[in-house]
mmCIF file of C-alpha atoms in Angstrom:
data_model
loop_
_atom_site.group_PDB
_atom_site.id
_atom_site.type_symbol
_atom_site.label_atom_id
_atom_site.label_comp_id
_atom_site.label_asym_id
_atom_site.label_seq_id
_atom_site.Cartn_x
_atom_site.Cartn_y
_atom_site.Cartn_z
ATOM 1 C CA UNK Z 23 52.249 56.443 121.250
ATOM 2 C CA UNK Z 24 48.760 58.208 121.167
ATOM 3 C CA UNK Z 25 48.901 60.951 117.959
ATOM 4 C CA UNK Z 26 49.893 63.610 119.824
ATOM 5 C CA UNK Z 27 53.132 62.047 121.240
ATOM 6 C CA UNK Z 28 53.674 61.262 117.416
ATOM 7 C CA UNK Z 29 52.715 64.630 116.175
ATOM 8 C CA UNK Z 30 55.285 66.234 118.651
ATOM 9 C CA UNK Z 31 58.141 63.650 118.119
ATOM 10 C CA UNK Z 32 57.868 64.094 114.300
ATOM 11 C CA UNK Z 33 57.593 68.494 114.777
ATOM 12 C CA UNK Z 34 60.918 68.076 116.992
ATOM 13 C CA UNK Z 35 62.685 65.825 114.224
ATOM 14 C CA UNK Z 36 61.160 67.999 111.353
ATOM 15 C CA UNK Z 37 62.988 70.970 113.611
ATOM 16 C CA UNK Z 38 66.185 69.511 114.297
ATOM 17 C CA UNK Z 39 66.360 68.459 110.819
ATOM 18 C CA UNK Z 40 65.529 71.851 109.239
ATOM 19 C CA UNK Z 41 68.884 74.022 109.913
ATOM 20 C CA UNK Z 42 70.997 71.344 108.086
ATOM 21 C CA UNK Z 43 68.623 70.618 105.250
ATOM 22 C CA UNK Z 44 68.196 74.197 104.563
ATOM 23 C CA UNK Z 45 71.666 74.970 105.416
ATOM 24 C CA UNK Z 46 74.138 76.865 102.415
ATOM 25 C CA UNK Z 47 77.234 77.645 102.157
ATOM 26 C CA UNK Z 48 78.701 81.039 100.666
ATOM 27 C CA UNK Z 49 79.229 80.527 97.107
ATOM 28 C CA UNK Z 50 81.232 84.057 96.417
ATOM 29 C CA UNK Z 51 83.943 85.312 98.487
ATOM 30 C CA UNK Z 52 83.235 88.749 100.628
ATOM 31 C CA UNK Z 53 85.067 90.880 98.002
ATOM 32 C CA UNK Z 54 82.409 90.476 95.812
ATOM 33 C CA UNK Z 55 79.538 91.201 98.795
ATOM 34 C CA UNK Z 56 81.458 94.556 99.163
ATOM 35 C CA UNK Z 57 81.632 95.337 95.445
ATOM 36 C CA UNK Z 58 78.237 94.868 94.639
ATOM 37 C CA UNK Z 59 77.202 97.230 97.560
ATOM 38 C CA UNK Z 60 78.505 100.243 95.584
ATOM 39 C CA UNK Z 61 75.663 102.209 93.266
ATOM 40 C CA UNK Z 62 78.233 104.377 90.799
ATOM 41 C CA UNK Z 63 81.666 103.973 89.670
ATOM 42 C CA UNK Z 64 84.546 104.966 91.371
ATOM 43 C CA UNK Z 65 87.420 107.226 90.633
ATOM 44 C CA UNK Z 66 89.886 104.279 89.932
ATOM 45 C CA UNK Z 67 87.437 102.356 88.184
ATOM 46 C CA UNK Z 68 87.144 101.957 84.077
ATOM 47 C CA UNK Z 69 84.295 100.254 82.261
ATOM 48 C CA UNK Z 70 85.465 97.734 79.488
ATOM 49 C CA UNK Z 71 83.161 99.235 77.267
ATOM 50 C CA UNK Z 72 85.043 102.710 77.108
ATOM 51 C CA UNK Z 73 88.462 100.591 77.434
ATOM 52 C CA UNK Z 74 88.195 98.671 74.429
ATOM 53 C CA UNK Z 75 88.783 100.616 71.178
ATOM 54 C CA UNK Z 76 90.472 103.726 73.084
ATOM 55 C CA UNK Z 77 94.145 105.297 72.109
ATOM 56 C CA UNK Z 78 96.866 104.343 73.745
ATOM 57 C CA UNK Z 79 99.347 107.192 74.135
ATOM 58 C CA UNK Z 80 103.097 107.328 75.247
ATOM 59 C CA UNK Z 81 104.096 109.440 78.117
ATOM 60 C CA UNK Z 82 105.104 112.320 74.947
ATOM 61 C CA UNK Z 83 101.616 112.026 74.630
ATOM 62 C CA UNK Z 84 101.888 110.228 70.969
ATOM 63 C CA UNK Z 85 99.817 107.627 69.503
ATOM 64 C CA UNK Z 86 101.260 104.252 69.894
ATOM 65 C CA UNK Z 87 97.896 101.607 69.751
ATOM 66 C CA UNK Z 88 94.614 100.877 70.767
ATOM 67 C CA UNK Z 89 93.351 98.402 73.271
ATOM 68 C CA UNK Z 90 92.033 95.769 71.243
ATOM 69 C CA UNK Z 91 90.457 93.379 74.090
ATOM 70 C CA UNK Z 92 90.903 92.200 77.584
ATOM 71 C CA UNK Z 93 91.713 88.716 78.270
ATOM 72 C CA UNK Z 94 90.354 87.521 81.507
ATOM 73 C CA UNK Z 95 91.363 84.475 83.700
ATOM 74 C CA UNK Z 96 88.785 82.091 85.374
ATOM 75 C CA UNK Z 97 88.234 84.103 88.711
ATOM 76 C CA UNK Z 98 86.605 87.128 86.341
ATOM 77 C CA UNK Z 99 90.148 89.254 86.690
ATOM 78 C CA UNK Z 100 91.883 91.039 83.750
ATOM 79 C CA UNK Z 101 94.714 89.121 82.746
ATOM 80 C CA UNK Z 102 96.153 91.187 80.094
ATOM 81 C CA UNK Z 103 95.135 94.350 77.953
ATOM 82 C CA UNK Z 104 95.793 93.511 74.356
ATOM 83 C CA UNK Z 105 96.929 96.709 72.707
ATOM 84 C CA UNK Z 106 96.813 96.819 68.653
ATOM 85 C CA UNK Z 107 100.147 98.344 67.449
ATOM 86 C CA UNK Z 108 101.594 99.130 63.848
ATOM 87 C CA UNK Z 109 98.330 98.531 62.017
ATOM 88 C CA UNK Z 110 96.997 101.061 59.363
ATOM 89 C CA UNK Z 111 93.514 100.781 58.696
ATOM 90 C CA UNK Z 112 93.173 97.228 60.226
ATOM 91 C CA UNK Z 113 96.075 96.174 58.510
ATOM 92 C CA UNK Z 114 99.795 94.954 59.138
ATOM 93 C CA UNK Z 115 99.328 95.386 62.734
ATOM 94 C CA UNK Z 116 99.790 92.798 65.925
ATOM 95 C CA UNK Z 117 98.414 92.126 68.871
ATOM 96 C CA UNK Z 118 100.098 92.522 72.101
ATOM 97 C CA UNK Z 119 99.698 91.802 75.204
ATOM 98 C CA UNK Z 120 100.045 94.496 78.428
ATOM 99 C CA UNK Z 121 99.246 94.037 82.338
ATOM 100 C CA UNK Z 122 96.337 96.021 83.698
ATOM 101 C CA UNK Z 123 98.664 97.929 86.244
ATOM 102 C CA UNK Z 124 100.958 98.847 83.537
ATOM 103 C CA UNK Z 125 97.994 100.923 81.664
ATOM 104 C CA UNK Z 126 97.321 104.814 83.555
ATOM 105 C CA UNK Z 127 94.583 107.043 83.126
ATOM 106 C CA UNK Z 128 96.005 110.523 82.533
ATOM 107 C CA UNK Z 129 93.455 113.246 81.614
ATOM 108 C CA UNK Z 130 90.809 110.869 80.854
ATOM 109 C CA UNK Z 131 92.964 108.723 78.753
ATOM 110 C CA UNK Z 132 94.954 105.650 78.573
ATOM 111 C CA UNK Z 133 98.846 106.220 78.615
ATOM 112 C CA UNK Z 134 101.698 103.506 78.489
ATOM 113 C CA UNK Z 135 105.069 104.075 79.595
ATOM 114 C CA UNK Z 136 106.579 102.478 76.503
ATOM 115 C CA UNK Z 137 107.445 103.944 73.298
ATOM 116 C CA UNK Z 138 105.899 102.360 69.945
ATOM 117 C CA UNK Z 139 108.746 100.498 68.751
ATOM 118 C CA UNK Z 140 108.868 98.876 72.238
ATOM 119 C CA UNK Z 141 105.722 97.455 71.673
ATOM 120 C CA UNK Z 142 106.642 96.880 67.877
ATOM 121 C CA UNK Z 143 109.385 94.352 69.297
ATOM 122 C CA UNK Z 144 107.253 92.808 71.867
ATOM 123 C CA UNK Z 145 106.114 88.997 71.190
ATOM 124 C CA UNK Z 146 102.782 88.732 68.775
ATOM 125 C CA UNK Z 147 99.799 87.808 71.036
ATOM 126 C CA UNK Z 148 97.612 85.220 69.573
ATOM 127 C CA UNK Z 149 93.653 85.598 70.158
ATOM 128 C CA UNK Z 150 93.276 81.721 69.049
ATOM 129 C CA UNK Z 151 95.171 78.425 70.319
ATOM 130 C CA UNK Z 152 95.428 76.028 67.623
ATOM 131 C CA UNK Z 153 96.405 73.003 69.769
ATOM 132 C CA UNK Z 154 93.942 73.415 72.614
ATOM 133 C CA UNK Z 155 90.688 75.299 70.607
ATOM 134 C CA UNK Z 156 90.650 78.263 73.454
ATOM 135 C CA UNK Z 157 89.394 81.951 72.178
ATOM 136 C CA UNK Z 158 87.864 79.831 69.326
ATOM 137 C CA UNK Z 159 84.103 79.545 70.903
ATOM 138 C CA UNK Z 160 81.623 81.825 70.930
ATOM 139 C CA UNK Z 161 80.629 83.888 74.347
ATOM 140 C CA UNK Z 162 76.972 82.666 75.492
ATOM 141 C CA UNK Z 163 74.129 84.321 74.331
ATOM 142 C CA UNK Z 164 72.607 84.058 77.919
ATOM 143 C CA UNK Z 165 75.590 84.507 80.480
ATOM 144 C CA UNK Z 166 76.835 81.187 81.521
ATOM 145 C CA UNK Z 167 80.452 80.046 83.272
ATOM 146 C CA UNK Z 168 83.613 80.784 82.254
ATOM 147 C CA UNK Z 169 85.043 77.095 81.077
ATOM 148 C CA UNK Z 170 82.751 75.289 82.585
#
């Protein structure tokens, strides 16, 4: 074969292999692509920094606790909102887990259709699991994956 023929065959082989070598599969679901396109917070969204520490009120406008933390699952969705109930000056209370869907925003405040007494009757939520070590490790300082 001549040099020109070898070059043509080589170019054809490279061209045929290039799409397979550089093909990539989409790693993010389509919903993440759509979420990244809006550039302003939406009316049905709340920032975690505004939620954590916020007072929670019952439907009679009584202070029933405050949001201590948000528990995220592996996919990044909020599994539970931890509400601190019964504490006075940071002592004597406990944390209870409330589904995010139960907490409503009313007049720029968080409300819950439960009384303080009902929250105090709920099981205590443990922030750390001594059996598995979950909840004991610090957050990575430079980001990273959840639980991997």
